[in-house]
PDB file of C-alpha atoms in Angstrom:
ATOM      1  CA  UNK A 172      88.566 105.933 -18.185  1.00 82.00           C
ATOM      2  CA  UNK A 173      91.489 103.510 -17.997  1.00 87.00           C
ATOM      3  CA  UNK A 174      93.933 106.315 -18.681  1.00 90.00           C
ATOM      4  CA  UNK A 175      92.603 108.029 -15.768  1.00 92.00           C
ATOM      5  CA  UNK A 176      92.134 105.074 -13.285  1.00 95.00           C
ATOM      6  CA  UNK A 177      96.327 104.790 -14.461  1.00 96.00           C
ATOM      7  CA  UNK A 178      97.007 108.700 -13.580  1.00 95.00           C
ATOM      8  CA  UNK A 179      94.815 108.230 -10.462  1.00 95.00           C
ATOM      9  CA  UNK A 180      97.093 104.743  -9.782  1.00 96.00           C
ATOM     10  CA  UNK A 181     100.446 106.550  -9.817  1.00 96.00           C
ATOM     11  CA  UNK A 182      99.809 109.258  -7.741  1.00 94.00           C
ATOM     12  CA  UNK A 183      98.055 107.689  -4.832  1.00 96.00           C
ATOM     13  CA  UNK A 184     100.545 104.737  -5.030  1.00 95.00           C
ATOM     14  CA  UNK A 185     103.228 104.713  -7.488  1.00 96.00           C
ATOM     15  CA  UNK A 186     105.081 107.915  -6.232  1.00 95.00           C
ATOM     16  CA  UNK A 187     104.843 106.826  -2.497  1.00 96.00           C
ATOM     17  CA  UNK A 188     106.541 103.577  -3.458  1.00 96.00           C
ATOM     18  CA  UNK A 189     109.128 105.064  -5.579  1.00 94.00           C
ATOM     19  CA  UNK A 190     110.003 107.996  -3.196  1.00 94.00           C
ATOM     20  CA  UNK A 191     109.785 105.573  -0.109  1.00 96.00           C
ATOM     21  CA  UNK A 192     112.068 102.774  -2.179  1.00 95.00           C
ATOM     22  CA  UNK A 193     114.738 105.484  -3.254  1.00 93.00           C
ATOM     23  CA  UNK A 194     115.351 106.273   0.160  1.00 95.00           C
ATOM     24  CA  UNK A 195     115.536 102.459   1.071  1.00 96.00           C
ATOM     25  CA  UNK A 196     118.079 101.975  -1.639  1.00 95.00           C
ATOM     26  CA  UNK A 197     120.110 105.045  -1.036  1.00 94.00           C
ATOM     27  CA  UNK A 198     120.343 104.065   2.718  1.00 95.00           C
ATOM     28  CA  UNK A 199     121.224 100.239   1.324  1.00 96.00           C
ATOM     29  CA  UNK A 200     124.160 102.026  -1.854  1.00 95.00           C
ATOM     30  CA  UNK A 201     125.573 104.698   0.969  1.00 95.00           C
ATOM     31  CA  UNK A 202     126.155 102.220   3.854  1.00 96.00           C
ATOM     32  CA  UNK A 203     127.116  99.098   2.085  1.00 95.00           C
ATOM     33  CA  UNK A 204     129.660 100.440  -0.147  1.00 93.00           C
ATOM     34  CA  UNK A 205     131.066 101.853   3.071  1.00 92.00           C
ATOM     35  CA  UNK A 206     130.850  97.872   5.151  1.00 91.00           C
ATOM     36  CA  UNK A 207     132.549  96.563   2.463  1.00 85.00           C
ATOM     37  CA  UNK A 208     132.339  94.788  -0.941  1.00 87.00           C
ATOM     38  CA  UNK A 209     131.314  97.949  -2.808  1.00 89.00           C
ATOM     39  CA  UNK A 210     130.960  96.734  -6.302  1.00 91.00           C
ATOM     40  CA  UNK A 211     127.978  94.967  -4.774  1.00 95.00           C
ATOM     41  CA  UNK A 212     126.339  97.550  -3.162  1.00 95.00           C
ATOM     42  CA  UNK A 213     127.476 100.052  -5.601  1.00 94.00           C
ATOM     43  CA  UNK A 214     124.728  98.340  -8.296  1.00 96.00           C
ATOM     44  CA  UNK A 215     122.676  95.786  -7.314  1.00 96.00           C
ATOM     45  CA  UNK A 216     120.359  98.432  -5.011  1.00 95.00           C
ATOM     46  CA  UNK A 217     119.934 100.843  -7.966  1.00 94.00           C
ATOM     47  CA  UNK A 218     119.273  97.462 -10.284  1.00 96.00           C
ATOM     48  CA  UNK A 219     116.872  96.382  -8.105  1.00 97.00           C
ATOM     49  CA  UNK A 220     115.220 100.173  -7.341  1.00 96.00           C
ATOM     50  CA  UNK A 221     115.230 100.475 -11.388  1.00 97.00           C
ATOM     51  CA  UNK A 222     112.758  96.822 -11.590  1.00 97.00           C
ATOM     52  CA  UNK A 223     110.650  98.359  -8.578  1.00 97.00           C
ATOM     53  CA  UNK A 224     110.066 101.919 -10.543  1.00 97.00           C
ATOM     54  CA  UNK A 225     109.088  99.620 -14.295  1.00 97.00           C
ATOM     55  CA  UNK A 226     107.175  97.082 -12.272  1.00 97.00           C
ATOM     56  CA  UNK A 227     104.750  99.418 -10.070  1.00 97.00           C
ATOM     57  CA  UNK A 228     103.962 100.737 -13.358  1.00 98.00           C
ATOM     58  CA  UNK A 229     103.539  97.782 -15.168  1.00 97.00           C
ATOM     59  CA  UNK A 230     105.904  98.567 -18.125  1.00 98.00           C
ATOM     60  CA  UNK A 231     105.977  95.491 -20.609  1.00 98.00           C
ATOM     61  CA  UNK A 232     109.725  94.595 -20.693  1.00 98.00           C
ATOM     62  CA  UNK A 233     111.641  92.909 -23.605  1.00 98.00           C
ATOM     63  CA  UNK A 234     115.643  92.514 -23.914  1.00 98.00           C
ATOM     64  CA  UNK A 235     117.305  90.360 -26.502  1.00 98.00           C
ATOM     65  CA  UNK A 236     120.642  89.906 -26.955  1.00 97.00           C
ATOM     66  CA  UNK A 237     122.129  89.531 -23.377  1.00 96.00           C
ATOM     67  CA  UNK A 238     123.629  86.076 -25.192  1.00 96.00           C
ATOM     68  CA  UNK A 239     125.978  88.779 -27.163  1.00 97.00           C
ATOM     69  CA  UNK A 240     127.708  90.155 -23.786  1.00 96.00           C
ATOM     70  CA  UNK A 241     130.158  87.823 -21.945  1.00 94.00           C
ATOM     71  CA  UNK A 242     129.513  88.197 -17.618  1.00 90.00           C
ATOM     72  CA  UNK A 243     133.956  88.600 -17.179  1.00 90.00           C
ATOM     73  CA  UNK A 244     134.509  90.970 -19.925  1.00 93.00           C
ATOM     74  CA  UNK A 245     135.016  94.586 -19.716  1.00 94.00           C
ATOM     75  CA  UNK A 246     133.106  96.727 -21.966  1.00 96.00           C
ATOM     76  CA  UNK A 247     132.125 100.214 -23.402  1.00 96.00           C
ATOM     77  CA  UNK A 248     128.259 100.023 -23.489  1.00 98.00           C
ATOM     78  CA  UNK A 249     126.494 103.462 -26.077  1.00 98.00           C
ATOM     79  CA  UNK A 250     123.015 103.560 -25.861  1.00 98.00           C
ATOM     80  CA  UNK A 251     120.766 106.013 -27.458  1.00 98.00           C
ATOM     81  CA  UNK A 252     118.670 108.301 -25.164  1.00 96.00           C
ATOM     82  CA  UNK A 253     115.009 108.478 -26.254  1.00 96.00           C
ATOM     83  CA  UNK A 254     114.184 109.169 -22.099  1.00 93.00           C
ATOM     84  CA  UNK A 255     114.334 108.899 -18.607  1.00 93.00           C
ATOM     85  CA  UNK A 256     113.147 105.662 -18.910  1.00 96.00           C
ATOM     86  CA  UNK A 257     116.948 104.373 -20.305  1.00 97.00           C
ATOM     87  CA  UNK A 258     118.236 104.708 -17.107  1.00 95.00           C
ATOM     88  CA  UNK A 259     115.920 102.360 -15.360  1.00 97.00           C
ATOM     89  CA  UNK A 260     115.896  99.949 -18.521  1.00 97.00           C
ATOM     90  CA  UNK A 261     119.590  99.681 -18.858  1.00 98.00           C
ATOM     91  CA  UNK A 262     120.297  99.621 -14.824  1.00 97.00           C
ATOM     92  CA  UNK A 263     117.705  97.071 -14.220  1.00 97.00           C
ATOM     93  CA  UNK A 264     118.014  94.748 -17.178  1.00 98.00           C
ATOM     94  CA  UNK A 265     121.334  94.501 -19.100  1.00 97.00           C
ATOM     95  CA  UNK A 266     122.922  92.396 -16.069  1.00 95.00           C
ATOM     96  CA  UNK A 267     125.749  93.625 -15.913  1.00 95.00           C
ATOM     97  CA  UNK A 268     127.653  95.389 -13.508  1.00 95.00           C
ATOM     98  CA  UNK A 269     128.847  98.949 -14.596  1.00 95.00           C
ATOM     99  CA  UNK A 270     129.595 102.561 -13.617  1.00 94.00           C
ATOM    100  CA  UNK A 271     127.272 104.911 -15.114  1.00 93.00           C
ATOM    101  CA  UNK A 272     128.850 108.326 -16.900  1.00 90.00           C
ATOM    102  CA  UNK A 273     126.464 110.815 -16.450  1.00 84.00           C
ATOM    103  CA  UNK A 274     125.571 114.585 -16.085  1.00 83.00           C
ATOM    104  CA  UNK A 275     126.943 116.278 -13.043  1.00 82.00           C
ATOM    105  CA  UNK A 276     123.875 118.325 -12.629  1.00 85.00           C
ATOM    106  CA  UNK A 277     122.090 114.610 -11.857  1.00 82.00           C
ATOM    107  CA  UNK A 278     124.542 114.659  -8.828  1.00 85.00           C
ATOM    108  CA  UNK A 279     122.573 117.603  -7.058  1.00 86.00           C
ATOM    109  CA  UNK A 280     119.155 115.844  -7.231  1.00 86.00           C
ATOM    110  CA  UNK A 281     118.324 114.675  -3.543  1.00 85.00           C
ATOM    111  CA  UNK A 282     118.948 110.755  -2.713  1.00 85.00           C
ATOM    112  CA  UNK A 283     119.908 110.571  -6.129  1.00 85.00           C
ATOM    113  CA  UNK A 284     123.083 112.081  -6.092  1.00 86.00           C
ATOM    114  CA  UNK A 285     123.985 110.451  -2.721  1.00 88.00           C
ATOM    115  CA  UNK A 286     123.876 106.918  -4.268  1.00 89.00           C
ATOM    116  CA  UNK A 287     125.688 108.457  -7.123  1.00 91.00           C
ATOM    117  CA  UNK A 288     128.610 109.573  -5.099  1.00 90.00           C
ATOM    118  CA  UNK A 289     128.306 106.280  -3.094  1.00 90.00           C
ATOM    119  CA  UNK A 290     128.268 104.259  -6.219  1.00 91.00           C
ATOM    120  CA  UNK A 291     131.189 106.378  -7.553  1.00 91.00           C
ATOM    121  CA  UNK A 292     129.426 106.638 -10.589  1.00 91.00           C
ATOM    122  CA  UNK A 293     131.481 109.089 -12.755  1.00 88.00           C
ATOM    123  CA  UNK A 294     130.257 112.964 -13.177  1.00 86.00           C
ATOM    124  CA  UNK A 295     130.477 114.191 -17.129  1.00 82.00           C
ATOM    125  CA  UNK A 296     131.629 117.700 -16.217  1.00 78.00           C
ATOM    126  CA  UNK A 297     132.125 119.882 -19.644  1.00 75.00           C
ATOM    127  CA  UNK A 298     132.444 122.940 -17.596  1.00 75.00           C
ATOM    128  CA  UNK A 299     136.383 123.043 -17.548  1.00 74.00           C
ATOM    129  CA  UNK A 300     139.210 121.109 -19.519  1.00 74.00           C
ATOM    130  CA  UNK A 301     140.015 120.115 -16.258  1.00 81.00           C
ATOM    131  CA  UNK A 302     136.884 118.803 -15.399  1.00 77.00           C
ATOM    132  CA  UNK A 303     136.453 117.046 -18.593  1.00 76.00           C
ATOM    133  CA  UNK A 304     140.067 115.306 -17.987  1.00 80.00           C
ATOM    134  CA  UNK A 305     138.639 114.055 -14.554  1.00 81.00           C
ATOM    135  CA  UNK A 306     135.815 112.208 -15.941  1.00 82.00           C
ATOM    136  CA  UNK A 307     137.990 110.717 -18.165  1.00 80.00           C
ATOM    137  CA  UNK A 308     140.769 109.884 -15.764  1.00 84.00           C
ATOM    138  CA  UNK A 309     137.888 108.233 -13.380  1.00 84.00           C
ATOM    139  CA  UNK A 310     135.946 106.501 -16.233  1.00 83.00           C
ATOM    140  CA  UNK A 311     139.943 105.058 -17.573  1.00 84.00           C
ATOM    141  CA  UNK A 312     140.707 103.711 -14.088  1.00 85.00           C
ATOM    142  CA  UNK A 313     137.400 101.911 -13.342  1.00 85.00           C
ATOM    143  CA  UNK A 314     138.108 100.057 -17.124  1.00 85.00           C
ATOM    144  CA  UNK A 315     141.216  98.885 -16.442  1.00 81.00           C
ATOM    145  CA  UNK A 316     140.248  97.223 -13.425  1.00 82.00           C
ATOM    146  CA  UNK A 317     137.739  95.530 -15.285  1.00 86.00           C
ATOM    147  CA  UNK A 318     134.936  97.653 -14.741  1.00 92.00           C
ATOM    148  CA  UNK A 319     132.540  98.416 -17.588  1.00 94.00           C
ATOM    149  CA  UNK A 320     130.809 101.732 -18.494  1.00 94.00           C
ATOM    150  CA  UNK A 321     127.524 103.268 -19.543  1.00 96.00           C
ATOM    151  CA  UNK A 322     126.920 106.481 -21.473  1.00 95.00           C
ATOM    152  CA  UNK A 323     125.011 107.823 -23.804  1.00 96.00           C
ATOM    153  CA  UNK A 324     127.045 109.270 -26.916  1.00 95.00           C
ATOM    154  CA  UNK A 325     124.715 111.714 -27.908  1.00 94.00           C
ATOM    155  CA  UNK A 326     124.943 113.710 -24.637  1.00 89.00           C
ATOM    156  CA  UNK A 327     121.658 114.308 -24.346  1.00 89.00           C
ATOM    157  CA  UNK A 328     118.029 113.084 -24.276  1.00 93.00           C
ATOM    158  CA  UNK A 329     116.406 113.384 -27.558  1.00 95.00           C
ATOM    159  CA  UNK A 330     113.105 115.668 -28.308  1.00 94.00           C
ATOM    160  CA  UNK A 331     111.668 113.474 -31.251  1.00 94.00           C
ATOM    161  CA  UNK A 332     112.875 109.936 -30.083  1.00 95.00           C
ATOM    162  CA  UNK A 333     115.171 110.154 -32.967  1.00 96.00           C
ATOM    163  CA  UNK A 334     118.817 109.657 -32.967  1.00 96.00           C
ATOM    164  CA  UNK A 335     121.081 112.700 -32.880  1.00 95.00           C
ATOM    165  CA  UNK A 336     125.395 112.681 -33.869  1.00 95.00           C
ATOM    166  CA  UNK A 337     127.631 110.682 -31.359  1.00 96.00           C
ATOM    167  CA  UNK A 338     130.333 112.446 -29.488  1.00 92.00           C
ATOM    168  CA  UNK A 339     133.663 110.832 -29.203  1.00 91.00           C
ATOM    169  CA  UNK A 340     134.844 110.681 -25.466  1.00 88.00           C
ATOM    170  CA  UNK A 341     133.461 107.277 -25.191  1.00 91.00           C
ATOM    171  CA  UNK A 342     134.543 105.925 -28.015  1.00 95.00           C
ATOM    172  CA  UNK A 343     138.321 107.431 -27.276  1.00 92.00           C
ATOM    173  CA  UNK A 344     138.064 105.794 -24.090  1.00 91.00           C
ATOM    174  CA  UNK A 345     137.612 102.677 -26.169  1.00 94.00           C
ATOM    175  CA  UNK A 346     140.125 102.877 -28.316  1.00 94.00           C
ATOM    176  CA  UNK A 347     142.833 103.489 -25.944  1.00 92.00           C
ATOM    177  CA  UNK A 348     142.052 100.706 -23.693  1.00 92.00           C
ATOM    178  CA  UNK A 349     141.427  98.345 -27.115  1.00 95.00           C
ATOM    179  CA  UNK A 350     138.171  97.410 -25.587  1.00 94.00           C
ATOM    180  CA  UNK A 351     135.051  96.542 -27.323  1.00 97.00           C
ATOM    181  CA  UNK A 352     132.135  98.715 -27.551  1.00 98.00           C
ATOM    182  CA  UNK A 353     128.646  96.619 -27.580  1.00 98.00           C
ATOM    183  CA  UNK A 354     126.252  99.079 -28.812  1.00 98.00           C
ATOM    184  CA  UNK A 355     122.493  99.242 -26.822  1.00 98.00           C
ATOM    185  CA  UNK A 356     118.849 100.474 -28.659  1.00 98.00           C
ATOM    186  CA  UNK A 357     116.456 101.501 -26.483  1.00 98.00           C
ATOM    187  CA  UNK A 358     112.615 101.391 -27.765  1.00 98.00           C
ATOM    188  CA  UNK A 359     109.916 102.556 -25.597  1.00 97.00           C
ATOM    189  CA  UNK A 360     111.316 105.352 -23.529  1.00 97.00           C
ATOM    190  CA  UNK A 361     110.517 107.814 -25.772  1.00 96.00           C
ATOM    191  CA  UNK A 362     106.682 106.436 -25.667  1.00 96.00           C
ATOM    192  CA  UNK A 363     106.921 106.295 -21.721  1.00 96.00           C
ATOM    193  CA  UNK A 364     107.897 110.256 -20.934  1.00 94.00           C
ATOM    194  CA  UNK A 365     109.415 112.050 -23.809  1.00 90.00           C
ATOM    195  CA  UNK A 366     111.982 114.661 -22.795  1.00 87.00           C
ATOM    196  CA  UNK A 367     108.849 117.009 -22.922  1.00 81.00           C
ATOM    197  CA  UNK A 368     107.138 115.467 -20.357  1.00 77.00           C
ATOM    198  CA  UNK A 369     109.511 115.201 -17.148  1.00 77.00           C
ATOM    199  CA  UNK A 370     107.662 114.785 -14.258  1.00 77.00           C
ATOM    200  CA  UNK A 371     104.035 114.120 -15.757  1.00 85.00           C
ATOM    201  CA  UNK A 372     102.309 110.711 -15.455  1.00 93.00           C
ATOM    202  CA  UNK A 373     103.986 107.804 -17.633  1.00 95.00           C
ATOM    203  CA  UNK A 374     102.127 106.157 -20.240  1.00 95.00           C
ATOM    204  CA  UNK A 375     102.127 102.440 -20.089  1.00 96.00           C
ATOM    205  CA  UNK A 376     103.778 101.202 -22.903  1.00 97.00           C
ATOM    206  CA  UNK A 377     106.131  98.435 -24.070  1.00 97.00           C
ATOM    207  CA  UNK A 378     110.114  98.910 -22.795  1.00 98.00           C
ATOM    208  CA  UNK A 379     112.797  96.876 -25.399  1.00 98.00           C
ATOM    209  CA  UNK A 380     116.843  96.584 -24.709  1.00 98.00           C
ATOM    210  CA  UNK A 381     118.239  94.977 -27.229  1.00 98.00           C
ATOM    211  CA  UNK A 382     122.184  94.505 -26.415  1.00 98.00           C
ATOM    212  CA  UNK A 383     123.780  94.085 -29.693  1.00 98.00           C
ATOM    213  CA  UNK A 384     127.026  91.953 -30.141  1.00 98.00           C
ATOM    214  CA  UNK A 385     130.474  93.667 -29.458  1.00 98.00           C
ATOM    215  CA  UNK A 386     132.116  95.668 -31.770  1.00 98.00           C
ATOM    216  CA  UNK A 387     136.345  95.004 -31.586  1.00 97.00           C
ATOM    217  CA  UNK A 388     138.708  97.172 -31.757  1.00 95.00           C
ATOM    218  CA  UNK A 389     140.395  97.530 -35.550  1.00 91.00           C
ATOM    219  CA  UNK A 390     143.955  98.702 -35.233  1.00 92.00           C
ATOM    220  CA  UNK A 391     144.354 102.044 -32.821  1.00 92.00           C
ATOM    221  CA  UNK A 392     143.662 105.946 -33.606  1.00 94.00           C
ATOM    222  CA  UNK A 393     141.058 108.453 -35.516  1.00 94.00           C
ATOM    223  CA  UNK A 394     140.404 105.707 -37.967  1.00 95.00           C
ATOM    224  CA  UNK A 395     139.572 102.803 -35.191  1.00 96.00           C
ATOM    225  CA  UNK A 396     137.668 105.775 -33.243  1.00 95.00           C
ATOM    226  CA  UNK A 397     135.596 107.075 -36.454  1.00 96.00           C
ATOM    227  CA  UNK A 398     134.819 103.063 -37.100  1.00 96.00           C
ATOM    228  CA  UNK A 399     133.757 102.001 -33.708  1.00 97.00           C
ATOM    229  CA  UNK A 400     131.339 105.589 -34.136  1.00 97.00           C
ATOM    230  CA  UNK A 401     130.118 104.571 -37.240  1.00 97.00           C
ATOM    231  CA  UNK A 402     129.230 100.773 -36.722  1.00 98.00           C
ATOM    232  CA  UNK A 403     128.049 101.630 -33.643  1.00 98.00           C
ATOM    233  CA  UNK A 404     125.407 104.013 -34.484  1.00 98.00           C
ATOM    234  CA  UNK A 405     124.436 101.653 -37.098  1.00 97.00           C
ATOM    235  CA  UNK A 406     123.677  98.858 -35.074  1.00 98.00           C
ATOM    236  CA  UNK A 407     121.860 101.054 -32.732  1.00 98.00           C
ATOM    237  CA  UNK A 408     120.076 102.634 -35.823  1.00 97.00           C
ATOM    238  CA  UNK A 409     119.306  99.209 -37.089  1.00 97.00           C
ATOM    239  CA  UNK A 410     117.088  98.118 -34.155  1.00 97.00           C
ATOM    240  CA  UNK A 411     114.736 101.022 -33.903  1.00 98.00           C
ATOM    241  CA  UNK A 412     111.491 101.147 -34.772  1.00 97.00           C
ATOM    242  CA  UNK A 413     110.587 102.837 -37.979  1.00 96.00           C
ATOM    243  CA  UNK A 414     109.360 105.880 -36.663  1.00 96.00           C
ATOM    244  CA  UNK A 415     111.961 106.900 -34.841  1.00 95.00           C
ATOM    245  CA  UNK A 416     114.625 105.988 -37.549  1.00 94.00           C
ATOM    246  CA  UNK A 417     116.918 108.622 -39.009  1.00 90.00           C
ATOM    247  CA  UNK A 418     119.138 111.132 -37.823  1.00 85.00           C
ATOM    248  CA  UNK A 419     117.665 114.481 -36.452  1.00 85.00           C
ATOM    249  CA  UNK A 420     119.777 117.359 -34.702  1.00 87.00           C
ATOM    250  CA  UNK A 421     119.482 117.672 -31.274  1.00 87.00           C
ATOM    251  CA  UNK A 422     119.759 121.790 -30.222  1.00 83.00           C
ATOM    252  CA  UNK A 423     121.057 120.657 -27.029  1.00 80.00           C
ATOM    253  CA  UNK A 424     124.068 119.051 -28.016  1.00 69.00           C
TER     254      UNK A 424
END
């Protein structure tokens, strides 16, 4: 009975709130970035659209760690992806100001892809070499201004909630810049709406970011690239729960 009262909950109210409050914030990204101080208005509406999506659904929230992350520093955040629900975790409550790479194809969605573009969050375009050296070329220039960055190393949302291989263009990006990579585990998402589930009704269940401390760079090349990789996905390993532990292929890496 509750689980229905909850289905009946989000479709009478939930979606009208989140489609009305994604057009608010759009309207908020596209024209403040374009009045002036866009770093601003190039996060803080999709932060605070992010807390109005987890809250209307009552999503239990946890994050520990934010202690680990310093507010001035630049960084190379890698999460793993158990959902759609890491985008709304991460953007809502790490508290820090970042550009997100993502995939292009999230670009095209309506509203969504405005703020994107207004946001000048940075496309991951695999399509062409070229492409692929324009995300990097964007995603270099926003870190050397002291931007940070987002992405998820696996490439991909996971089908199990388990942890697929990492990819290296992140982790390149950190090594070149000798900036640190703070690694991110996400528990919950999976539990929320697996990959198998887009656009069903959530299920109401505890959301955790736990922001682990910052891993430094160790010299420069393959071997500081393969270690950042490999500590990384250990730390992010090390904070999941037990069930979703271990690696297990992805087929759409």
């Amino acid at each position: 009975m509750i689980k229905f009262l909850y289905h009946i909950y989000q479709l009478l109210f939930c979606a009208p709130v989140i489609v009305i409050s994604l057009m608010f914030f759009t309207a908020a990204t596209v024209i403040g970035t374009r009045l002036g101080n866009a770093n601003f208005w190039a996060y803080h509406p999709g932060r605070m659209w992010s807390k109005v999506i987890v809250r209307v659904l009552f999503l239990p929230i946890e994050v520990e760690g934010r202690e680990n992350i310093d507010p001035n520093a630049s960084y190379v955040f890698v999460s793993n992806h158990q959902g759609a629900f890491d985008i709304f975790l991460i953007y809502g409550y790490l508290n820090k100001n970042f550009k997100w790479l993502m995939k292009y194809q999230l670009f095209k969605i309506p509203f969504v892809g405005a703020t994107c573009r207004a946001a000048r969050h940075i496309p991951v375009d695999k399509r062409s070499p070229r492409k692929i050296k324009e995300t990097y070329d964007k995603a270099r220039d926003f870190l050397k201004d002291g931007m940070s960055v987002v992405l998820f190393p696996e490439g991909a949302r996971s089908f199990t909630g388990h942890m697929a291989r990492f990819k290296r263009g992140g982790f390149l990006l950190a090594d070149e810049l000798q900036l640190p990579v703070v690694p991110l585990t996400i528990n919950g998402s999976f539990d929320v709406m697996p990959r198998t589930s887009d656009m069903h009704f959530a299920v109401r269940h505890p959301l955790k970011l736990t922001i682990h401390k910052p891993i430094y760079p160790k010299g420069s090349g393959d071997e500081n690239v393969k270690a950042l990789m490999e500590e990384s996905y250990a730390a992010i390993q090390s904070s999941l729960e037990p069930q979703y532990q271990g690696f297990v292929e992805n087929p759409d890496q």
